[in-house]
């Protein structure tokens, strides 16, 4: 008995030592704020684009209006003010965070699933912020002179796949119908677990904790972004069979008589292994690197749910690549999103006979 316990202990020590040495080996290889593109990424990205186009053609046969492939259900597009905080430590004063300033912004709230899915269903929610009046050359040649800087968030701090290759396989299985998706999930149980974790019920969009899930440059370091409510309303899920669009209705009710405040944070990469660039399934631990507030967001009291403003929100395009070079998106998922968002936005605009244009400021709709 004693000998067996000693053997077990030795095995445990050996395992711990080999884990520690593999970690330190990785640590030697990986550099902070550095990307490691895997082979086959460009091909996998093109496959995704092909699958997405096929899906849009199937979901929106002409003359139906073509929506976004992801996040088509728009709760609302609201006006917001984005104010960079004063007294930021020097190392974070980069790009839009360089100086205390207030930018006009549009914020679009969405569900990942389609128009017909009721808000009470478990889903991923989206919040996309577009700052306007941001000076400086932007990354995409087609948007080089645009005055916009976007930040794109989901209602989670992690993404479900490590890379575009696995995302492409997931998409293919979903496009193939229930049986093929079922087989895929049964053979990818880790992904199934994450997929069910990120799909949540939401009582009130202004109470959601938002995460960029993927990293971005901030000068020469890597950060993730998060947006948290300053004072959560404490709303509860509606009882019984609620209205299909209760999330928009609650936004309308809130913004009819009060302003909403959110706080915008960065989380700096402080360890290249525990806070990887190439795997957004890994949540960056707040004990390793706390959130640092860099801006406040005010969503002033307003009426936003007019048909004209809803249509305008549908016509806008948000992309992590609508950005200054110092805020360049990092990691494989983001690299894939460059071509995916540009191509898919153009595809839906072309199908609708429209042209996507970056806004310069708020517009007041009647
Ligand atoms: C390979 C992975 C991904 C693919 C294929 C993908 C695909 C897309 C597409 C096609 C759109 C619509 C673009 C348009 O027509 O304008 C979109 C929008 C969106 N995506 Fe992704 N996406 C991916 C990863 C992510 C990640 C990691 C996030 C995390 C924040 C995210 C959040 C969003 C949100 C919030 C929107 C809606 C933006 C808006 O309001 O216009 N996506 N995505």
Coordinates of N, CA, C and O in Angstrom, one line a residue, residues 203-312:
X203 N -31.9 39.6 -19.9 CA -33.1 40.3 -19.4 C -33.1 41.7 -20.0 O -34.2 42.2 -20.4
X204 N -31.9 42.3 -20.1 CA -31.9 43.7 -20.5 C -30.5 43.9 -21.1 O -29.5 43.7 -20.5
X205 N -30.5 44.4 -22.4 CA -29.2 44.6 -23.1 C -28.2 45.6 -22.4 O -27.0 45.5 -22.5
X206 N -28.8 46.5 -21.6 CA -27.9 47.5 -20.9 C -27.3 46.8 -19.7 O -26.5 47.5 -19.0
X207 N -27.6 45.6 -19.3 CA -27.0 44.9 -18.2 C -25.9 43.9 -18.6 O -25.3 43.3 -17.8
X208 N -25.7 43.8 -19.9 CA -24.8 42.7 -20.4 C -23.3 43.1 -20.2 O -23.0 44.3 -20.3
X209 N -22.5 42.1 -19.9 CA -21.0 42.3 -19.8 C -20.5 41.9 -21.2 O -20.5 40.8 -21.6
X210 N -19.9 42.9 -21.9 CA -19.5 42.6 -23.3 C -18.0 42.4 -23.4 O -17.2 43.0 -22.7
X211 N -17.6 41.4 -24.3 CA -16.1 41.2 -24.5 C -15.8 41.2 -26.0 O -16.6 40.7 -26.8
X212 N -14.6 41.7 -26.3 CA -14.1 41.6 -27.7 C -13.8 40.2 -28.1 O -13.8 39.8 -29.3
X213 N -13.5 39.3 -27.1 CA -13.1 37.9 -27.2 C -11.8 37.7 -28.0 O -11.0 36.8 -27.6
X214 N -11.5 38.5 -28.9 CA -10.2 38.4 -29.7 C -9.4 39.7 -29.3 O -9.9 40.7 -29.0
X215 N -8.0 39.5 -29.5 CA -7.1 40.6 -29.1 C -6.9 41.7 -30.2 O -7.1 41.4 -31.3
X216 N -6.3 42.8 -29.7 CA -6.0 43.9 -30.6 C -4.7 44.6 -30.2 O -4.4 44.5 -29.0
X217 N -4.1 45.2 -31.1 CA -2.9 46.0 -30.7 C -3.3 47.2 -30.0 O -4.3 47.8 -30.2
X218 N -2.4 47.6 -29.1 CA -2.5 49.0 -28.5 C -1.1 49.5 -28.5 O -0.3 49.3 -27.6
X219 N -0.7 50.1 -29.7 CA 0.6 50.5 -29.9 C 1.5 49.3 -30.1 O 1.4 48.6 -31.1
X220 N 2.3 48.9 -29.1 CA 3.2 47.7 -29.3 C 2.8 46.6 -28.3 O 3.5 45.6 -28.1
X221 N 1.7 46.8 -27.6 CA 1.2 45.6 -26.7 C -0.1 45.1 -27.2 O -0.8 45.7 -28.1
X222 N -0.5 44.0 -26.7 CA -1.8 43.4 -27.1 C -2.8 43.6 -25.9 O -2.5 43.4 -24.8
X223 N -4.1 43.9 -26.3 CA -5.1 44.0 -25.3 C -6.4 43.3 -25.8 O -6.6 43.1 -27.0
X224 N -7.3 43.0 -24.9 CA -8.6 42.7 -25.2 C -9.5 43.8 -24.7 O -9.0 44.6 -23.8
X225 N -10.7 44.0 -25.2 CA -11.6 45.0 -24.8 C -12.8 44.4 -24.0 O -13.2 43.3 -24.3
X226 N -13.3 45.2 -23.1 CA -14.5 44.8 -22.4 C -15.4 46.0 -22.2 O -14.8 47.1 -22.0
X227 N -16.7 45.9 -22.2 CA -17.6 47.0 -21.8 C -18.5 46.5 -20.7 O -19.2 45.4 -20.9
X228 N -18.6 47.2 -19.6 CA -19.4 46.7 -18.5 C -20.5 47.8 -18.2 O -20.1 49.0 -18.3
X229 N -21.6 47.4 -17.7 CA -22.6 48.4 -17.3 C -22.1 49.1 -16.0 O -21.6 48.4 -15.2
X230 N -22.4 50.4 -15.9 CA -21.9 51.1 -14.7 C -22.8 50.8 -13.5 O -22.4 50.5 -12.4
X231 N -24.1 50.8 -13.8 CA -25.1 50.5 -12.7 C -26.1 49.5 -13.3 O -27.1 50.0 -13.9
X232 N -25.9 48.2 -13.2 CA -26.9 47.3 -13.8 C -28.3 47.6 -13.2 O -28.5 47.9 -12.1
X233 N -29.3 47.4 -14.1 CA -30.7 47.8 -13.7 C -31.3 46.7 -12.8 O -32.2 46.9 -12.1
X234 N -30.7 45.5 -12.9 CA -31.3 44.4 -12.1 C -32.5 43.8 -12.7 O -33.3 43.1 -12.0
X235 N -32.8 44.1 -14.0 CA -34.0 43.6 -14.6 C -34.0 42.1 -14.5 O -32.9 41.4 -14.5
X236 N -35.2 41.5 -14.5 CA -35.3 40.0 -14.5 C -35.9 39.6 -15.9 O -36.6 40.4 -16.6
X237 N -35.7 38.3 -16.2 CA -36.2 37.8 -17.4 C -37.7 37.9 -17.4 O -38.3 37.7 -16.3
X238 N -38.4 38.2 -18.5 CA -39.8 38.3 -18.5 C -40.5 36.9 -18.2 O -39.9 35.9 -18.6
X239 N -41.6 36.9 -17.5 CA -42.3 35.7 -17.2 C -43.2 35.2 -18.3 O -43.5 36.0 -19.2
X240 N -43.6 34.0 -18.3 CA -44.6 33.5 -19.2 C -44.0 33.4 -20.6 O -42.9 33.1 -20.9
X241 N -44.9 33.8 -21.6 CA -44.4 33.8 -23.0 C -44.3 35.3 -23.4 O -45.2 36.0 -23.7
X242 N -43.0 35.8 -23.3 CA -42.9 37.2 -23.5 C -42.9 37.6 -25.0 O -42.9 36.7 -25.9
X243 N -43.0 38.9 -25.2 CA -43.0 39.4 -26.6 C -41.7 38.9 -27.3 O -40.7 38.9 -26.6
X244 N -41.8 38.6 -28.6 CA -40.6 38.1 -29.3 C -39.5 39.2 -29.3 O -38.3 38.8 -29.4
X245 N -39.9 40.4 -29.2 CA -38.9 41.5 -29.3 C -38.7 42.3 -28.0 O -38.6 43.5 -28.0
X246 N -38.8 41.6 -26.8 CA -38.9 42.3 -25.6 C -37.6 43.1 -25.3 O -37.6 44.1 -24.6
X247 N -36.5 42.6 -25.9 CA -35.2 43.3 -25.7 C -35.2 44.7 -26.2 O -34.8 45.7 -25.6
X248 N -35.8 44.8 -27.5 CA -35.9 46.2 -28.0 C -36.9 47.0 -27.2 O -36.7 48.2 -26.9
X249 N -38.1 46.4 -26.9 CA -39.1 47.1 -26.1 C -38.5 47.6 -24.8 O -38.8 48.8 -24.4
X250 N -37.7 46.9 -24.1 CA -37.1 47.3 -22.9 C -36.1 48.5 -23.1 O -35.9 49.4 -22.3
X251 N -35.3 48.4 -24.3 CA -34.4 49.5 -24.6 C -35.2 50.8 -24.8 O -34.9 51.9 -24.4
X252 N -36.4 50.7 -25.6 CA -37.2 51.8 -25.9 C -37.7 52.4 -24.5 O -37.6 53.6 -24.3
X253 N -38.2 51.6 -23.6 CA -38.8 52.1 -22.4 C -37.7 52.7 -21.6 O -37.9 53.8 -21.0
X254 N -36.5 52.1 -21.5 CA -35.4 52.7 -20.7 C -35.0 54.1 -21.2 O -34.9 55.1 -20.5
X255 N -34.7 54.1 -22.6 CA -34.2 55.3 -23.2 C -35.3 56.4 -23.3 O -34.9 57.6 -23.7
X256 N -36.5 56.1 -23.0 CA -37.5 57.1 -23.1 C -37.4 58.1 -21.9 O -37.8 59.2 -21.9
X257 N -36.8 57.6 -20.8 CA -36.7 58.6 -19.6 C -35.4 58.5 -18.9 O -35.3 59.1 -17.8
X258 N -34.4 57.8 -19.4 CA -33.1 57.9 -18.7 C -31.9 57.7 -19.6 O -32.0 57.1 -20.6
X259 N -30.8 58.3 -19.1 CA -29.5 58.1 -19.8 C -28.9 56.8 -19.3 O -29.1 56.4 -18.1
X260 N -28.1 56.1 -20.1 CA -27.4 54.9 -19.7 C -25.9 55.1 -19.7 O -25.4 55.8 -20.7
X261 N -25.2 54.6 -18.7 CA -23.7 54.8 -18.7 C -23.1 53.4 -18.7 O -23.5 52.5 -18.0
X262 N -22.1 53.2 -19.6 CA -21.3 52.0 -19.6 C -19.8 52.4 -19.5 O -19.4 53.6 -19.8
X263 N -19.0 51.5 -19.1 CA -17.5 51.7 -19.0 C -16.8 50.8 -19.9 O -17.1 49.6 -20.0
X264 N -15.8 51.4 -20.6 CA -15.0 50.7 -21.6 C -13.6 50.4 -21.0 O -12.9 51.3 -20.6
X265 N -13.2 49.1 -21.1 CA -11.9 48.7 -20.5 C -11.0 48.1 -21.5 O -11.4 47.5 -22.5
X266 N -9.7 48.2 -21.2 CA -8.7 47.3 -21.8 C -8.2 46.3 -20.8 O -8.2 46.6 -19.6
X267 N -7.8 45.1 -21.3 CA -7.1 44.1 -20.5 C -5.8 43.8 -21.2 O -5.8 43.3 -22.3
X268 N -4.7 44.2 -20.6 CA -3.4 44.1 -21.3 C -2.8 42.6 -21.2 O -2.9 42.0 -20.1
X269 N -2.3 42.1 -22.3 CA -1.6 40.8 -22.2 C -0.3 40.9 -21.4 O 0.5 41.7 -21.7
X270 N -0.2 40.1 -20.4 CA 1.0 40.1 -19.5 C 1.7 38.8 -19.6 O 2.7 38.6 -18.9
X271 N 1.1 37.8 -20.3 CA 1.8 36.5 -20.4 C 1.4 35.8 -21.7 O 0.2 35.7 -22.0
X272 N 2.4 35.5 -22.6 CA 2.1 35.1 -23.9 C 1.5 33.6 -24.0 O 0.9 33.3 -25.0
X273 N 1.6 32.9 -22.9 CA 1.1 31.5 -22.9 C -0.3 31.5 -22.2 O -1.3 30.9 -22.8
X274 N -0.4 32.1 -21.1 CA -1.7 32.1 -20.3 C -2.7 33.0 -20.9 O -3.9 32.9 -20.7
X275 N -2.2 34.0 -21.7 CA -3.1 35.0 -22.4 C -2.8 34.9 -23.9 O -2.2 35.9 -24.4
X276 N -3.1 33.9 -24.6 CA -2.6 33.7 -25.9 C -3.3 34.6 -26.9 O -4.4 35.1 -26.7
X277 N -2.6 34.9 -28.0 CA -3.1 35.7 -29.1 C -3.9 34.8 -30.1 O -4.9 35.3 -30.7
X278 N -3.4 33.6 -30.2 CA -4.0 32.7 -31.3 C -5.1 31.8 -30.8 O -5.4 30.8 -31.5
X279 N -5.6 32.0 -29.6 CA -6.7 31.1 -29.2 C -7.7 31.8 -28.3 O -7.7 31.9 -27.1
X280 N -8.8 32.4 -29.0 CA -9.8 33.2 -28.3 C -10.7 32.3 -27.4 O -11.6 32.9 -26.7
X281 N -10.5 31.0 -27.3 CA -11.3 30.2 -26.4 C -10.8 30.4 -25.0 O -11.4 30.1 -24.0
X282 N -9.6 31.0 -24.9 CA -9.0 31.2 -23.5 C -9.3 32.5 -23.0 O -9.0 33.6 -23.6
X283 N -10.0 32.5 -21.8 CA -10.4 33.8 -21.2 C -9.1 34.3 -20.5 O -8.5 33.6 -19.8
X284 N -8.8 35.6 -20.7 CA -7.7 36.2 -20.0 C -8.1 36.4 -18.6 O -9.1 37.2 -18.3
X285 N -7.3 35.9 -17.7 CA -7.6 35.9 -16.3 C -7.5 37.3 -15.7 O -6.4 38.0 -15.8
X286 N -8.5 37.8 -15.0 CA -8.5 39.2 -14.5 C -7.5 39.3 -13.3 O -7.1 40.4 -12.9
X287 N -7.1 38.1 -12.7 CA -6.1 38.2 -11.6 C -4.7 38.4 -12.2 O -3.9 39.0 -11.6
X288 N -4.5 37.9 -13.4 CA -3.2 38.1 -14.1 C -3.1 39.5 -14.6 O -2.0 40.1 -14.7
X289 N -4.2 40.0 -15.1 CA -4.2 41.4 -15.7 C -5.6 42.0 -15.5 O -6.6 41.5 -16.2
X290 N -5.8 42.9 -14.6 CA -7.1 43.5 -14.4 C -7.6 44.4 -15.5 O -6.8 44.9 -16.3
X291 N -8.9 44.6 -15.6 CA -9.5 45.5 -16.6 C -9.1 46.9 -16.2 O -9.1 47.3 -15.0
X292 N -8.7 47.7 -17.2 CA -8.3 49.1 -16.9 C -9.3 50.0 -17.7 O -9.4 49.9 -18.9
X293 N -10.0 50.9 -16.9 CA -11.0 51.7 -17.6 C -10.3 52.8 -18.5 O -9.4 53.5 -18.0
X294 N -10.7 52.9 -19.7 CA -10.1 53.9 -20.6 C -11.1 54.8 -21.2 O -10.7 55.9 -21.7
X295 N -12.4 54.5 -21.1 CA -13.4 55.4 -21.6 C -14.8 55.2 -21.0 O -15.0 54.1 -20.4
X296 N -15.6 56.2 -21.0 CA -17.0 56.1 -20.5 C -17.9 56.2 -21.7 O -17.6 57.0 -22.7
X297 N -19.0 55.5 -21.7 CA -20.0 55.6 -22.8 C -21.3 56.1 -22.2 O -21.8 55.6 -21.2
X298 N -21.8 57.2 -22.8 CA -23.1 57.7 -22.4 C -24.1 57.4 -23.5 O -23.8 57.9 -24.7
X299 N -25.2 56.7 -23.2 CA -26.3 56.6 -24.3 C -27.4 57.5 -23.8 O -28.1 57.2 -22.8
X300 N -27.5 58.7 -24.4 CA -28.5 59.7 -23.8 C -29.9 59.2 -24.1 O -30.1 58.5 -25.1
X301 N -30.8 59.7 -23.3 CA -32.2 59.5 -23.6 C -32.6 59.8 -25.0 O -32.1 60.8 -25.6
X302 N -33.3 59.0 -25.7 CA -33.6 59.2 -27.1 C -34.7 58.3 -27.6 O -35.0 57.2 -27.0
X303 N -35.2 58.6 -28.8 CA -36.1 57.7 -29.5 C -35.3 57.2 -30.7 O -34.7 58.0 -31.4
X304 N -35.2 55.9 -30.8 CA -34.3 55.3 -31.8 C -35.0 54.3 -32.7 O -34.5 54.0 -33.8
X305 N -36.2 53.9 -32.3 CA -36.8 52.7 -33.1 C -37.7 53.2 -34.2 O -38.8 52.6 -34.4
X306 N -37.3 54.2 -35.0 CA -38.1 54.6 -36.1 C -37.7 53.7 -37.3 O -36.6 53.2 -37.4
X307 N -38.7 53.4 -38.3 CA -38.3 52.6 -39.4 C -37.1 53.1 -40.1 O -36.2 52.3 -40.5
X308 N -36.9 54.4 -40.3 CA -35.8 55.0 -41.0 C -34.5 54.7 -40.3 O -33.5 54.3 -40.9
X309 N -34.5 54.8 -39.0 CA -33.2 54.6 -38.2 C -32.9 53.1 -38.2 O -31.7 52.7 -38.2
X310 N -33.9 52.3 -38.1 CA -33.7 50.8 -38.1 C -33.1 50.4 -39.5 O -32.1 49.6 -39.5
X311 N -33.6 51.0 -40.6 CA -33.1 50.6 -41.9 C -31.6 51.1 -42.0 O -30.7 50.4 -42.5
X312 N -31.3 52.3 -41.5 CA -30.0 52.9 -41.5 C -29.0 51.9 -40.8 O -27.9 51.6 -41.3

